[in-house]
Backbone as CSV, one residue per row, in Angstrom:
resi,resn,N_x,N_y,N_z,CA_x,CA_y,CA_z,C_x,C_y,C_z
1,UNK,0.846,-1.211,0.037,0.057,0.055,0.032,0.910,1.199,0.029
2,UNK,1.913,1.233,0.827,2.780,2.477,1.003,3.553,2.592,-0.305
3,UNK,4.057,1.535,-0.812,4.806,1.432,-2.115,3.828,1.976,-3.249
4,UNK,2.624,1.597,-3.196,1.701,2.097,-4.273,1.642,3.559,-4.080
5,UNK,1.431,4.048,-2.902,1.236,5.538,-2.722,2.449,6.359,-3.216
6,UNK,3.625,5.753,-2.912,4.862,6.491,-3.414,4.921,6.492,-4.871
7,UNK,4.600,5.343,-5.565,4.593,5.267,-7.027,3.613,6.284,-7.599
8,UNK,2.532,6.339,-7.038,1.427,7.264,-7.651,1.899,8.696,-7.356
9,UNK,2.520,9.036,-6.240,3.064,10.370,-5.893,4.168,10.725,-6.896
10,UNK,4.999,9.770,-7.159,6.197,10.043,-8.158,5.599,10.343,-9.472
11,UNK,4.587,9.600,-9.886,4.006,9.790,-11.260,3.427,11.009,-11.362
12,UNK,2.781,11.548,-10.253,2.105,12.909,-10.343,3.137,13.939,-10.482
13,UNK,4.178,13.803,-9.814,5.344,14.811,-9.685,6.148,14.844,-10.969
14,UNK,6.501,13.699,-11.541,7.297,13.694,-12.728,6.618,12.799,-13.851
15,UNK,6.813,13.411,-14.992,6.516,12.609,-16.268,7.608,12.009,-16.632
16,UNK,7.725,10.632,-16.405,9.064,10.059,-16.708,9.409,10.060,-18.243
17,UNK,8.530,9.893,-19.097,8.833,9.951,-20.571,9.266,11.239,-20.995
18,UNK,8.679,12.303,-20.578,9.210,13.651,-20.892,10.554,13.865,-20.214
19,UNK,10.759,13.365,-19.096,12.045,13.667,-18.432,13.187,12.846,-19.333
20,UNK,12.907,11.755,-19.706,13.966,10.983,-20.443,14.156,11.682,-21.806
21,UNK,13.122,12.183,-22.404,13.271,12.867,-23.734,14.205,14.159,-23.464
22,UNK,13.812,14.878,-22.286,14.572,16.116,-21.984,15.997,15.839,-21.794
23,UNK,16.449,14.755,-21.071,17.748,14.400,-20.839,18.448,14.039,-22.141
24,UNK,17.758,13.299,-23.000,18.288,12.822,-24.305,18.654,14.103,-25.146
25,UNK,17.739,15.044,-25.143,17.954,16.241,-25.923,19.140,16.934,-25.381
26,UNK,19.352,17.065,-24.009,20.557,17.715,-23.517,21.836,16.978,-24.005
27,UNK,21.839,15.718,-24.019,22.978,14.837,-24.212,23.229,15.148,-25.748
28,UNK,22.242,15.088,-26.632,22.454,15.329,-28.098,22.875,16.820,-28.216
29,UNK,22.393,17.706,-27.587,22.888,19.126,-27.784,24.306,19.246,-27.382
30,UNK,24.639,18.608,-26.215,25.993,18.749,-25.717,26.964,18.001,-26.711
31,UNK,26.498,16.970,-27.314,27.356,16.210,-28.338,27.549,16.976,-29.577
32,UNK,26.501,17.654,-29.982,26.544,18.582,-31.194,27.512,19.778,-30.967
33,UNK,27.384,20.345,-29.770,28.197,21.494,-29.379,29.723,21.073,-29.306
34,UNK,29.873,19.930,-28.809,31.372,19.364,-28.682,31.893,19.078,-30.074
35,UNK,31.009,18.567,-30.982,31.401,18.471,-32.397,31.795,19.705,-33.144
36,UNK,31.037,20.764,-32.786,31.267,22.059,-33.247,32.546,22.699,-32.901
37,UNK,32.915,22.445,-31.563,34.160,22.939,-30.978,35.220,22.222,-31.645
38,UNK,35.073,20.908,-31.720,36.153,19.961,-32.429,36.443,20.400,-33.729
39,UNK,35.346,20.752,-34.444,35.545,21.229,-35.906,36.430,22.534,-35.963
40,UNK,36.223,23.427,-34.931,37.100,24.614,-34.899,38.450,24.261,-34.522
41,UNK,38.711,23.353,-33.617,40.063,22.893,-33.392,40.718,22.304,-34.655
42,UNK,40.009,21.661,-35.438,40.556,20.929,-36.590,40.843,22.074,-37.641
43,UNK,40.080,23.109,-37.809,40.384,24.105,-38.720,41.537,24.907,-38.275
44,UNK,41.684,25.183,-37.023,42.858,25.829,-36.548,44.202,25.032,-36.796
45,UNK,44.172,23.718,-36.515,45.304,22.865,-36.721,45.623,22.858,-38.296
46,UNK,44.663,22.827,-39.058,44.793,22.772,-40.527,45.362,24.164,-41.022
47,UNK,44.978,25.304,-40.439,45.458,26.595,-40.804,46.979,26.682,-40.399
48,UNK,47.228,26.111,-39.224,48.736,26.171,-38.714,49.574,25.360,-39.586
49,UNK,49.142,24.293,-40.155,49.947,23.362,-41.028,50.130,24.101,-42.358
50,UNK,49.098,24.747,-42.834,49.201,25.454,-44.092,50.215,26.599,-44.056
51,UNK,50.143,27.279,-42.944,51.140,28.556,-42.639,52.534,28.018,-42.731
52,UNK,52.784,26.913,-42.116,54.120,26.415,-42.076,54.618,26.054,-43.555
53,UNK,53.737,25.509,-44.265,54.006,25.205,-45.784,54.277,26.607,-46.531
54,UNK,53.550,27.543,-46.272,53.664,28.799,-47.014,54.972,29.477,-46.579
55,UNK,55.343,29.358,-45.274,56.634,29.960,-44.719,57.728,29.330,-45.540
56,UNK,57.817,28.098,-45.544,59.121,27.363,-46.230,59.002,27.681,-47.748
57,UNK,57.893,27.769,-48.360,57.758,28.030,-49.798,58.275,29.469,-50.125
58,UNK,57.838,30.459,-49.411,58.162,31.819,-49.484,59.557,32.068,-49.300
59,UNK,60.106,31.492,-48.275,61.613,31.594,-47.833,62.453,30.991,-49.031
60,UNK,61.950,29.763,-49.518,62.777,29.215,-50.579,62.663,29.990,-51.848
61,UNK,61.562,30.537,-52.164,61.398,31.427,-53.362,62.202,32.673,-53.307
62,UNK,62.314,33.242,-52.094,63.087,34.468,-51.939,64.533,34.076,-52.176
63,UNK,65.021,32.861,-51.675,66.356,32.535,-51.893,66.621,32.183,-53.408
64,UNK,65.743,31.724,-53.978,65.840,31.518,-55.466,65.988,32.783,-56.197
65,UNK,65.241,33.750,-55.954,65.324,35.002,-56.562,66.586,35.732,-56.146
66,UNK,67.034,35.610,-54.888,68.194,36.296,-54.414,69.530,35.653,-55.051
67,UNK,69.427,34.390,-55.399,70.724,33.792,-55.923,71.077,34.457,-57.247
68,UNK,69.977,34.885,-58.031,70.361,35.506,-59.352,71.050,36.880,-59.068
69,UNK,70.557,37.660,-58.257,71.060,39.132,-58.178,72.240,39.126,-57.103
70,UNK,72.160,38.318,-56.027,73.140,38.242,-54.996,73.256,39.567,-54.325
71,UNK,71.998,40.186,-54.011,71.919,41.475,-53.302,71.584,41.066,-51.824
72,UNK,72.202,41.648,-50.861,71.952,41.500,-49.533,70.495,41.730,-49.145
73,UNK,69.962,42.672,-49.832,68.579,43.078,-49.393,67.607,41.868,-49.612
74,UNK,67.776,41.109,-50.654,66.893,39.949,-50.864,67.059,38.881,-49.668
75,UNK,68.168,38.696,-49.229,68.475,37.860,-48.239,67.776,38.267,-46.946
76,UNK,67.940,39.565,-46.566,67.364,40.102,-45.417,65.834,40.013,-45.340
77,UNK,65.332,40.170,-46.656,63.893,40.146,-46.879,63.209,38.746,-46.540
78,UNK,64.113,37.656,-46.596,63.707,36.392,-46.306,63.185,36.148,-44.769
79,UNK,63.653,37.104,-43.948,63.306,37.059,-42.612,61.905,37.633,-42.340
80,UNK,61.408,38.390,-43.272,60.124,38.963,-43.010,59.030,37.907,-43.072
81,UNK,59.038,37.007,-44.062,58.018,35.919,-43.959,58.093,34.938,-42.737
82,UNK,59.378,34.761,-42.305,59.601,33.981,-41.169,58.881,34.576,-39.985
83,UNK,59.199,35.886,-39.661,58.499,36.543,-38.573,57.075,36.664,-38.715
84,UNK,56.551,37.081,-39.858,55.044,37.132,-40.028,54.371,35.795,-39.861
85,UNK,54.821,34.743,-40.578,54.220,33.453,-40.315,54.295,32.845,-38.989
86,UNK,55.425,33.101,-38.329,55.621,32.672,-36.977,54.515,33.286,-36.096
87,UNK,54.308,34.578,-36.326,53.241,35.259,-35.454,51.863,34.698,-35.840
88,UNK,51.491,34.510,-37.110,50.243,34.019,-37.536,50.078,32.590,-37.146
89,UNK,51.097,31.785,-37.210,51.048,30.336,-36.796,50.822,30.283,-35.262
90,UNK,51.415,31.253,-34.528,51.316,31.214,-33.067,49.906,31.581,-32.775
91,UNK,49.239,32.494,-33.456,47.784,32.944,-33.249,46.962,31.684,-33.384
92,UNK,47.121,31.007,-34.501,46.223,29.867,-34.747,46.438,28.666,-33.641
93,UNK,47.736,28.516,-33.340,48.059,27.509,-32.311,47.388,27.961,-30.980
94,UNK,47.437,29.188,-30.603,46.828,29.725,-29.539,45.356,29.527,-29.334
95,UNK,44.644,29.810,-30.518,43.207,29.725,-30.579,42.977,28.237,-30.539
96,UNK,43.839,27.309,-31.093,43.575,25.918,-30.971,43.571,25.475,-29.521
97,UNK,44.512,26.062,-28.777,44.603,25.647,-27.389,43.455,26.121,-26.578
98,UNK,43.055,27.369,-26.851,41.946,27.879,-26.157,40.676,27.126,-26.450
99,UNK,40.378,26.695,-27.670,39.295,25.763,-27.987,39.391,24.405,-27.400
100,UNK,40.615,23.975,-27.270,40.795,22.713,-26.505,40.429,22.827,-25.046
101,UNK,40.764,23.938,-24.431,40.405,24.215,-22.981,38.880,24.218,-22.927
102,UNK,38.169,25.017,-23.969,36.713,24.970,-23.878,36.111,23.620,-24.050
103,UNK,36.675,22.792,-24.944,36.151,21.466,-25.120,36.325,20.625,-23.824
104,UNK,37.433,20.808,-23.175,37.606,20.128,-21.896,36.590,20.590,-20.681
105,UNK,36.402,21.805,-20.815,35.506,22.523,-19.798,34.128,21.964,-20.033
106,UNK,33.584,21.878,-21.352,32.274,21.423,-21.570,32.256,19.859,-21.405
107,UNK,33.329,19.207,-21.666,33.154,17.818,-21.462,32.968,17.403,-20.063
108,UNK,33.461,18.226,-19.126,33.305,17.879,-17.684,32.177,18.528,-17.016
109,UNK,31.445,19.396,-17.849,30.348,20.089,-17.313,29.016,19.275,-17.234
110,UNK,28.136,19.534,-16.395,26.799,18.886,-16.349,25.986,19.510,-17.608
111,UNK,25.098,18.645,-18.139,24.349,18.991,-19.257,23.584,20.363,-19.087
112,UNK,23.013,20.526,-17.969,22.060,21.592,-17.729,22.798,22.899,-17.543
113,UNK,24.107,22.864,-17.332,24.864,24.046,-17.023,25.673,24.583,-18.365
114,UNK,25.426,23.959,-19.438,26.225,24.363,-20.663,25.576,25.506,-21.320
115,UNK,26.308,26.558,-21.621,25.717,27.833,-22.142,25.883,27.958,-23.753
116,UNK,26.619,26.855,-24.364,26.810,26.869,-25.859,27.506,28.141,-26.349
117,UNK,28.341,28.696,-25.604,29.079,29.870,-25.952,30.374,29.523,-26.588
118,UNK,30.769,29.996,-27.696,31.904,29.802,-28.380,33.120,30.785,-28.185
119,UNK,32.804,31.695,-27.318,33.782,32.851,-27.014,35.039,32.159,-26.089
120,UNK,36.041,32.353,-26.715,37.385,31.980,-25.918,38.140,33.129,-25.277
121,UNK,37.517,34.294,-25.125,38.187,35.356,-24.399,37.933,35.357,-22.909
122,UNK,37.470,34.261,-22.445,37.235,34.289,-21.015,38.598,33.878,-20.279
123,UNK,38.790,34.594,-19.286,40.090,34.348,-18.318,40.170,32.961,-17.884
124,UNK,39.033,32.286,-17.619,39.060,30.907,-17.177,39.705,29.985,-18.193
125,UNK,39.731,30.250,-19.382,40.388,29.467,-20.487,41.766,29.857,-20.614
126,UNK,42.273,31.067,-20.255,43.574,31.457,-20.489,44.485,31.186,-19.243
127,UNK,44.666,30.001,-19.019,45.387,29.590,-17.888,46.598,28.654,-18.277
128,UNK,47.525,28.633,-17.502,48.707,27.712,-17.982,49.456,28.116,-19.103
129,UNK,49.483,27.273,-20.152,50.176,27.401,-21.296,49.312,28.084,-22.396
130,UNK,48.076,28.598,-21.995,47.179,29.105,-22.981,47.180,30.548,-23.142
131,UNK,48.401,31.121,-23.182,48.586,32.517,-23.415,49.409,32.639,-24.810
132,UNK,49.356,33.812,-25.368,49.964,34.096,-26.680,51.488,33.909,-26.588
133,UNK,52.093,34.447,-25.535,53.526,34.439,-25.243,54.013,33.063,-25.038
134,UNK,53.281,32.345,-24.303,53.751,30.792,-24.068,53.624,29.978,-25.288
135,UNK,52.638,30.389,-26.200,52.530,29.670,-27.458,53.491,30.106,-28.375
136,UNK,53.926,31.389,-28.400,54.973,31.927,-29.351,56.315,31.197,-29.079
137,UNK,56.621,30.844,-27.855,57.904,30.241,-27.472,57.778,28.772,-27.058
138,UNK,56.656,28.199,-27.704,56.448,26.713,-27.366,57.469,25.898,-28.208
139,UNK,57.616,24.666,-27.729,58.495,23.692,-28.406,58.129,23.578,-29.841
140,UNK,56.816,23.374,-30.137,56.280,23.187,-31.418,56.560,24.325,-32.413
141,UNK,56.506,25.598,-31.904,56.932,26.705,-32.757,58.335,26.990,-32.929
142,UNK,59.141,26.761,-31.790,60.602,27.005,-31.878,61.163,25.970,-32.715
143,UNK,60.753,24.802,-32.655,61.494,23.590,-33.447,61.154,23.741,-34.893
144,UNK,60.296,24.641,-35.323,60.041,24.803,-36.649,60.641,26.148,-37.238
145,UNK,60.351,27.169,-36.552,60.771,28.576,-36.987,62.163,28.908,-36.727
146,UNK,62.680,28.333,-35.562,64.104,28.719,-35.254,64.908,28.147,-36.216
147,UNK,64.952,26.742,-36.557,65.756,26.262,-37.617,65.620,26.856,-38.942
148,UNK,64.424,27.404,-39.316,64.238,28.084,-40.487,65.031,29.362,-40.553
149,UNK,65.084,30.052,-39.459,65.774,31.249,-39.390,67.330,30.969,-39.337
150,UNK,67.695,29.837,-38.629,69.139,29.544,-38.677,69.600,29.193,-40.147
151,UNK,68.796,28.345,-40.782,69.293,27.981,-42.163,69.277,29.185,-43.029
152,UNK,68.273,30.121,-42.780,68.348,31.347,-43.555,69.712,32.202,-43.289
153,UNK,70.059,32.265,-42.015,71.279,32.974,-41.694,72.455,32.258,-42.328
154,UNK,72.486,30.936,-42.375,73.528,30.266,-42.868,73.706,30.388,-44.332
155,UNK,72.562,30.547,-45.119,72.527,30.831,-46.563,73.085,32.269,-46.834
156,UNK,72.705,33.149,-45.942,73.109,34.477,-46.113,74.706,34.569,-45.930
157,UNK,75.173,33.934,-44.771,76.523,33.840,-44.541,77.396,33.345,-45.656
158,UNK,76.931,32.180,-46.147,77.585,31.443,-47.175,77.547,32.267,-48.588
159,UNK,76.476,32.951,-48.894,76.384,33.779,-50.089,77.349,35.005,-50.014
160,UNK,77.681,35.474,-48.945,78.632,36.652,-48.820,79.972,36.468,-48.315
161,UNK,80.428,35.273,-48.370,81.755,34.981,-47.906,82.741,35.259,-49.025
C-alpha cells in the first residue's frame, strides 16, 4: 500500500517519458556542441599546418630570386615571412589551445549548465600555457621557425663569404 502511494505520488510529480526525452535532448545538444568545438580545433590545426608550408615556400622562393642578383637586401627580406608566419602560426595554435580548453571544460560540465558559448576570450580558459607568449615560444613553434631562421642565416653567410 505504501509502495503504491509512493509510485502514484512520483507519477504525479514527474512525467518520466518527458524527463527521459529532456535528458536525451541535452545529451544530443552537448554532443553537437562538442562536435562544433572539435571542428574549430581541426580548422585551426589545418591553418597552422598550411602556414608552415607557406613559410617554407616563400623563404625558398626568396632565396631562389636572391641567388640571381646576389643582393643582401633579398636575403634580409627572407626574414620577413619567417617573422610574419611565426606570428600568424602562433595565433592559430593559441586559438587551438583555447578551444581545446573550452572542449575540456564542456566535457566535464553537467548538461544543464552548458551555455553553448563559443567565446574563448574568457580568463578561465587562458590559464597555464594558454597565453599568446607561451604559445609563441612553445616547443612546437621553436622547433620549426628557429631552424628556418638559422638556415636562412647560414645561406646569407655562405652567399657573402
